[in-house]
Structures are given as structure tokens and as C-alpha cells.
mmCIF file of C-alpha atoms in Angstrom:
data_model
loop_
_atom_site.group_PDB
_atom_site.id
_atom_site.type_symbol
_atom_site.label_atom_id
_atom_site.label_comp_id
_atom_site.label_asym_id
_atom_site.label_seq_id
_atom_site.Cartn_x
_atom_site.Cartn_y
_atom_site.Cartn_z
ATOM 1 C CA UNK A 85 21.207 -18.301 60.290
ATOM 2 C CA UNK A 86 19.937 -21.412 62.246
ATOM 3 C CA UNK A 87 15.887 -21.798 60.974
ATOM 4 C CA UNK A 88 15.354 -25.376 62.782
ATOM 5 C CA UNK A 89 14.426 -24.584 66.298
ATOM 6 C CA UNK A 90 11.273 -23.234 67.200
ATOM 7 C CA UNK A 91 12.905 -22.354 70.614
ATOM 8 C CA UNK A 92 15.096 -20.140 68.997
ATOM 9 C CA UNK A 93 12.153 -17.768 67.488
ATOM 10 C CA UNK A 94 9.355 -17.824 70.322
ATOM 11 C CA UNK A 95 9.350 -15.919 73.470
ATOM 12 C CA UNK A 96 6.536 -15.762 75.392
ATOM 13 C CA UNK A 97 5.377 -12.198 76.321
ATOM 14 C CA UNK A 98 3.075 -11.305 78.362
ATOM 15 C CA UNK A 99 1.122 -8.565 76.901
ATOM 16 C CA UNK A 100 -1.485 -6.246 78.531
ATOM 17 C CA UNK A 101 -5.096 -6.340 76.664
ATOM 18 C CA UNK A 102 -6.524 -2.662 76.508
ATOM 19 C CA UNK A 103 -10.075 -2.077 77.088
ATOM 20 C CA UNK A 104 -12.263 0.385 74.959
ATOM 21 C CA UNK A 105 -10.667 3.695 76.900
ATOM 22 C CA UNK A 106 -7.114 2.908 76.099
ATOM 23 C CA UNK A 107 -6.318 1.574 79.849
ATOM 24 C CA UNK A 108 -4.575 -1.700 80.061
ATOM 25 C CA UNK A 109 -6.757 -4.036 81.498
ATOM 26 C CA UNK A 110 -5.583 -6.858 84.028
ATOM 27 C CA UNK A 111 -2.536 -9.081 82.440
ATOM 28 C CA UNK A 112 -4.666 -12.277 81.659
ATOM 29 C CA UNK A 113 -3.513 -15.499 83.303
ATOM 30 C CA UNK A 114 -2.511 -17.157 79.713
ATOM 31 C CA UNK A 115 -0.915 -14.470 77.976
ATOM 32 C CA UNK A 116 -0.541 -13.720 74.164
ATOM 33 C CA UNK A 117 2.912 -15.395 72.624
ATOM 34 C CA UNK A 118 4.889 -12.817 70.351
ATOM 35 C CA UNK A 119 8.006 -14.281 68.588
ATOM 36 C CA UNK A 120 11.368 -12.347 67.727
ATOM 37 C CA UNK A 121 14.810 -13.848 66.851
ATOM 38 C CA UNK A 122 16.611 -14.746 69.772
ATOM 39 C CA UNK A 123 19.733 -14.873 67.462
ATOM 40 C CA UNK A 124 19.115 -11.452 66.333
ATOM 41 C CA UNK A 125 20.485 -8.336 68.176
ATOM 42 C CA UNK A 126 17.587 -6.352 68.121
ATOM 43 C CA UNK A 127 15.758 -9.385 69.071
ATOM 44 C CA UNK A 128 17.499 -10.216 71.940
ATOM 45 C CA UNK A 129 17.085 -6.448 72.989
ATOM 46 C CA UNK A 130 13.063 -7.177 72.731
ATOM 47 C CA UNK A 131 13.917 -10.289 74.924
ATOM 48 C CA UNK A 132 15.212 -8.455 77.589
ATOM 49 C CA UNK A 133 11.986 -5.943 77.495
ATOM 50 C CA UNK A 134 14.742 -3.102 75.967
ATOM 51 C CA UNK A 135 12.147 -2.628 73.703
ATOM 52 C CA UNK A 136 12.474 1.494 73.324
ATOM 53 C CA UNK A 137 16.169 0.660 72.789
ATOM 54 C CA UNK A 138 15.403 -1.865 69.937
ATOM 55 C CA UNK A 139 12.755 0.914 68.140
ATOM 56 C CA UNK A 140 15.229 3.387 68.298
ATOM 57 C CA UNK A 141 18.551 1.310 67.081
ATOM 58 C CA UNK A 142 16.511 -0.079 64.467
ATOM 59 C CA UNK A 143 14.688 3.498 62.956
ATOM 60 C CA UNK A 144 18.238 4.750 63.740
ATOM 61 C CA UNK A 145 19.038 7.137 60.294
ATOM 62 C CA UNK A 146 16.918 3.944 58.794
ATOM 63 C CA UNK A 147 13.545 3.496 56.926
ATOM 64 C CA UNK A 148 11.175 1.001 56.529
ATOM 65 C CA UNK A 149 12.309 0.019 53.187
ATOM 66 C CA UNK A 150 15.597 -0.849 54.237
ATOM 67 C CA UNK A 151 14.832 -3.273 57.782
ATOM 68 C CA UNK A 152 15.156 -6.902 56.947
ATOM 69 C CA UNK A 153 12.337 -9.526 58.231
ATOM 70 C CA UNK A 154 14.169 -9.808 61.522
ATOM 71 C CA UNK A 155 14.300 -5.861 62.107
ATOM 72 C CA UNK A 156 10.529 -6.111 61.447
ATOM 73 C CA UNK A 157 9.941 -8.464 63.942
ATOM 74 C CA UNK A 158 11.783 -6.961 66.295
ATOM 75 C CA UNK A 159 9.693 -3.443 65.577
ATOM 76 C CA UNK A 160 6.205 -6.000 65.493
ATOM 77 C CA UNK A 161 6.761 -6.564 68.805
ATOM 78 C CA UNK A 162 8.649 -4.160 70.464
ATOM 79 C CA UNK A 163 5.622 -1.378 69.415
ATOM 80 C CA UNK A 164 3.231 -3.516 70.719
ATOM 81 C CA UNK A 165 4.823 -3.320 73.765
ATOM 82 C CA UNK A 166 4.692 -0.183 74.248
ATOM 83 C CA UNK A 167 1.814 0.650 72.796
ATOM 84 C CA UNK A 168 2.170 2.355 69.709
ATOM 85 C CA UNK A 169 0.016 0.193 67.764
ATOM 86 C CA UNK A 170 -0.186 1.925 64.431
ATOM 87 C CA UNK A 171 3.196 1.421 64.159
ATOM 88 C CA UNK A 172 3.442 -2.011 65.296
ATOM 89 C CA UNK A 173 0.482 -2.462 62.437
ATOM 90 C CA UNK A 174 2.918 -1.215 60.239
ATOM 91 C CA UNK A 175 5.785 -3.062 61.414
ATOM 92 C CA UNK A 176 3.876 -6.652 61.414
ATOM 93 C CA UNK A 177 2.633 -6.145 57.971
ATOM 94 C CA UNK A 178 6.204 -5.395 57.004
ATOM 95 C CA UNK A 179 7.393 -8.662 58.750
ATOM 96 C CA UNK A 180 4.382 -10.403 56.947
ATOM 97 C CA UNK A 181 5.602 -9.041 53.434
ATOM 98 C CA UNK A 182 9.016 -9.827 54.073
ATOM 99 C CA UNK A 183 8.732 -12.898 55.286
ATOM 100 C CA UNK A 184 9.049 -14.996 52.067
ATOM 101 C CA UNK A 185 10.766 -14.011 48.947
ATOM 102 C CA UNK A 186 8.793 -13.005 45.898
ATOM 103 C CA UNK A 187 9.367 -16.776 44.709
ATOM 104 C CA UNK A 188 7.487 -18.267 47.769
ATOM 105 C CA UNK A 189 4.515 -15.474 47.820
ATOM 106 C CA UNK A 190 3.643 -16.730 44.359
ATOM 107 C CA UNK A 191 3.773 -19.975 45.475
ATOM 108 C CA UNK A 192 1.485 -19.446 48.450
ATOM 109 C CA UNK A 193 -0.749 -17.343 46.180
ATOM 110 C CA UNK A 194 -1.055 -20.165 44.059
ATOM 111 C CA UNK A 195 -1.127 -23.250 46.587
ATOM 112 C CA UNK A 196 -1.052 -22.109 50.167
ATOM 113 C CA UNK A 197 1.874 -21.456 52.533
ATOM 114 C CA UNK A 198 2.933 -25.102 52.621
ATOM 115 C CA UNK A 199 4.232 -24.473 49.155
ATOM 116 C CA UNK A 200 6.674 -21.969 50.699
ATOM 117 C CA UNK A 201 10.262 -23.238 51.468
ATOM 118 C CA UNK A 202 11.318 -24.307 54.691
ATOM 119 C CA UNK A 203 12.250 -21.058 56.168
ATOM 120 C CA UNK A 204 9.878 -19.307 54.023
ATOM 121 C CA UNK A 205 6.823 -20.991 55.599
ATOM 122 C CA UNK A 206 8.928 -20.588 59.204
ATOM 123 C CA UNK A 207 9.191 -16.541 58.705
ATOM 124 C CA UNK A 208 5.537 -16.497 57.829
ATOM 125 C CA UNK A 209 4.598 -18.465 60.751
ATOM 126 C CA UNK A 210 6.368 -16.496 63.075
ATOM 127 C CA UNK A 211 5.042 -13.068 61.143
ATOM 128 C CA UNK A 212 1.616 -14.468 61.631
ATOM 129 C CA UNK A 213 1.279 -14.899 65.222
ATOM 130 C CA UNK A 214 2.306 -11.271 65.641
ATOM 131 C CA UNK A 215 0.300 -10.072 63.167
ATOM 132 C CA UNK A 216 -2.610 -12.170 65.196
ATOM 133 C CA UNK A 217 -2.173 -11.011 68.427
ATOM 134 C CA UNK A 218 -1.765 -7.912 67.372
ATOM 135 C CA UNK A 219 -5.586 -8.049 65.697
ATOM 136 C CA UNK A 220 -6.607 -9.788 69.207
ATOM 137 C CA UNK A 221 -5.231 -6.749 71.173
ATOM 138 C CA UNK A 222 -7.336 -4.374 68.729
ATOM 139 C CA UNK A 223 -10.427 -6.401 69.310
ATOM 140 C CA UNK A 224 -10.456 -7.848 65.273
ATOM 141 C CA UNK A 225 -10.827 -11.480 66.721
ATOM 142 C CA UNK A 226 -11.388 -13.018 63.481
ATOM 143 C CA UNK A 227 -9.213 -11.458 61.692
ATOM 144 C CA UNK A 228 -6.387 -12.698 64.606
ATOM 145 C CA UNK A 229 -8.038 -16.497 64.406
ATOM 146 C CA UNK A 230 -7.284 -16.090 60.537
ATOM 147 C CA UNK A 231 -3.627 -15.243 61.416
ATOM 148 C CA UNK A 232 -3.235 -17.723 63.516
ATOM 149 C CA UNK A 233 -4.676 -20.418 61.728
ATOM 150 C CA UNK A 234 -2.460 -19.339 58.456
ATOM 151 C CA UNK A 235 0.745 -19.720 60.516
ATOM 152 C CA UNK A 236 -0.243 -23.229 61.791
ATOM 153 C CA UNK A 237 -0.951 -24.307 58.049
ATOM 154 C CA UNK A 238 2.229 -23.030 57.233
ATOM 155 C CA UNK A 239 3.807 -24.708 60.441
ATOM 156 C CA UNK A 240 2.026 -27.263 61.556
ATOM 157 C CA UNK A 241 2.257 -28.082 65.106
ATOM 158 C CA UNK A 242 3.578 -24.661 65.596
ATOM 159 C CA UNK A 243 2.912 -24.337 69.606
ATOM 160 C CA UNK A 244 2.908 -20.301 69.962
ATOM 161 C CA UNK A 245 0.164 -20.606 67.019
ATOM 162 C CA UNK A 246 -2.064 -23.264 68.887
ATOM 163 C CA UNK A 247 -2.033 -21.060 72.120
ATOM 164 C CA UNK A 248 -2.966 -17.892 70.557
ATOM 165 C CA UNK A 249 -5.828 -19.486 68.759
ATOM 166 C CA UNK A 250 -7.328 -21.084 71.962
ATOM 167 C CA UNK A 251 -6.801 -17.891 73.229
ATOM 168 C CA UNK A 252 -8.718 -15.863 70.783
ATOM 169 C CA UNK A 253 -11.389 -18.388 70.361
ATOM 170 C CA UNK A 254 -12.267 -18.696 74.199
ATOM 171 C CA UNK A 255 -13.250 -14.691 74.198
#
């Protein structure tokens, strides 16, 4: 699995923001950026906007316990998408746990998430900036600027990171 290319993770998505009665607002002119795996079936399904497809080829005869970080992903943003936000919750938190192994999450505990290996501190990253827009859509703000600003220390630079968080904190 190829972990060197940002282009191969991010996709920008334009997501709707929904108000206080549930009705999506206006898409915004600079919208969210969600990341999948490009390289990853179900991702490439969320790429395409297949997203029901991806939910139900992934929960297909499946639980949570057995997806892998990218089926998580996938399922982050996918629910999202359409809306079933509890789920996505549960989906991005998965992402987030799986994203490093048990090795790495002690590191991070211990030093940050630039003591994570390469494509640990990638896979957090990318978990991160769903987790944060995902906050952003639910009006947590903070907590979404926190997300954010975890998966730039984690990957510096990282561009889909640096968007979101000028997103968040112009609102």
C-alpha cells in the first residue's frame, strides 16, 4: 500500500452545513475537505459519490470490529454524506482508533503524534480531518480546530488540514 502521496488520500468534498432544524443550508463557497483512499475500493466508491453503495458493501454480513482503517474511512465519510451522523461519529472514531497500531498510540500518548511512524502519523492525519469536519458540521468548533490542529502536528504541512482549520476558525 503506497503511504507517500498526499494526492492519493485527499478528495475534496463538498459537504452541505446543516442549520439548527436539520435542513442543509447553502453549500459554502470553500467547502470542508474529507479524505478516503483513492487506492481503496470502497474508497474509490466514496469518490465517485456511491456512497450508499460503499455503507452497504462495507456493513455487508460485517461488524465494526472487523473493518480495517480504510473501511472506516470510507464509512467516516460516506455517512457524513448522507447524513447519518451518529454513525459517521462512530465510524470516524473507529478510523481514529485504528489509525495507528497499539505501538504508535503509546507513543503518541507519551510524546505526541510525531512520535508515530510514518504511516502511523499519515492514518491519523487523515482520521483527523474527518473526525474535524465532522465536529464542524455538528457545530463543536473547537473541538473540530483541535482535530485539525492534531493532524497538522502529526503531518505537518498537511494541506486538507490547513483548509479546514481556516475554515473553522473564520465562523
Amino acid at each position: 500500500m503506497k503511504t507517500e502521496t498526499a494526492s492519493r488520500y485527499v478528495a475534496g468534498l463538498a459537504l452541505l452545513i446543516f442549520g439548527s432544524t436539520g435542513q442543509a443550508a447553502e453549500k459554502q463557497a470553500q467547502p470542508y475537505v474529507m479524505a478516503v483512499l483513492e487506492d481503496h475500493a470502497h474508497g474509490r466508491l466514496v469518490l465517485e459519490g456511491s456512497d450508499e453503495a460503499a455503507i452497504a458493501e462495507i456493513t455487508r454480513g460485517r461488524t465494526e470490529e472487523n473493518y480495517d482503517f480504510d473501511d472506516s474511512l470510507a464509512l467516516c465519510v460516506a455517512y457524513t454524506r448522507t447524513r447519518q451522523l451518529e454513525a459517521a461519529a462512530s465510524a470516524c472514531d473507529a478510523a481514529m482508533e485504528k489509525s495507528t497500531s497499539r505501538s504508535d498510540r503509546t507513543r503518541w500518548i507519551r510524546r505526541g503524534p510525531t512520535a508515530m511512524g510514518y504511516t502511523g502519523r499519515s492514518n491519523f492525519a487523515l482520521a483527523s480531518i474527518n473526525r474535524g469536519v465532522l465536529y464542524a458540521l455538528t457545530g463543536e468548533s473547537e473541538q473540530a480546530a483541535e482535530a485539525f490542529e492534531a493532524a497538522l502536528a502529526a503531518k505537518p504541512g498537511f494541506d486538507a488540514a490547513e483548509t479546514n482549520l481556516a475554515r473553522v476558525s473564520s465562523k
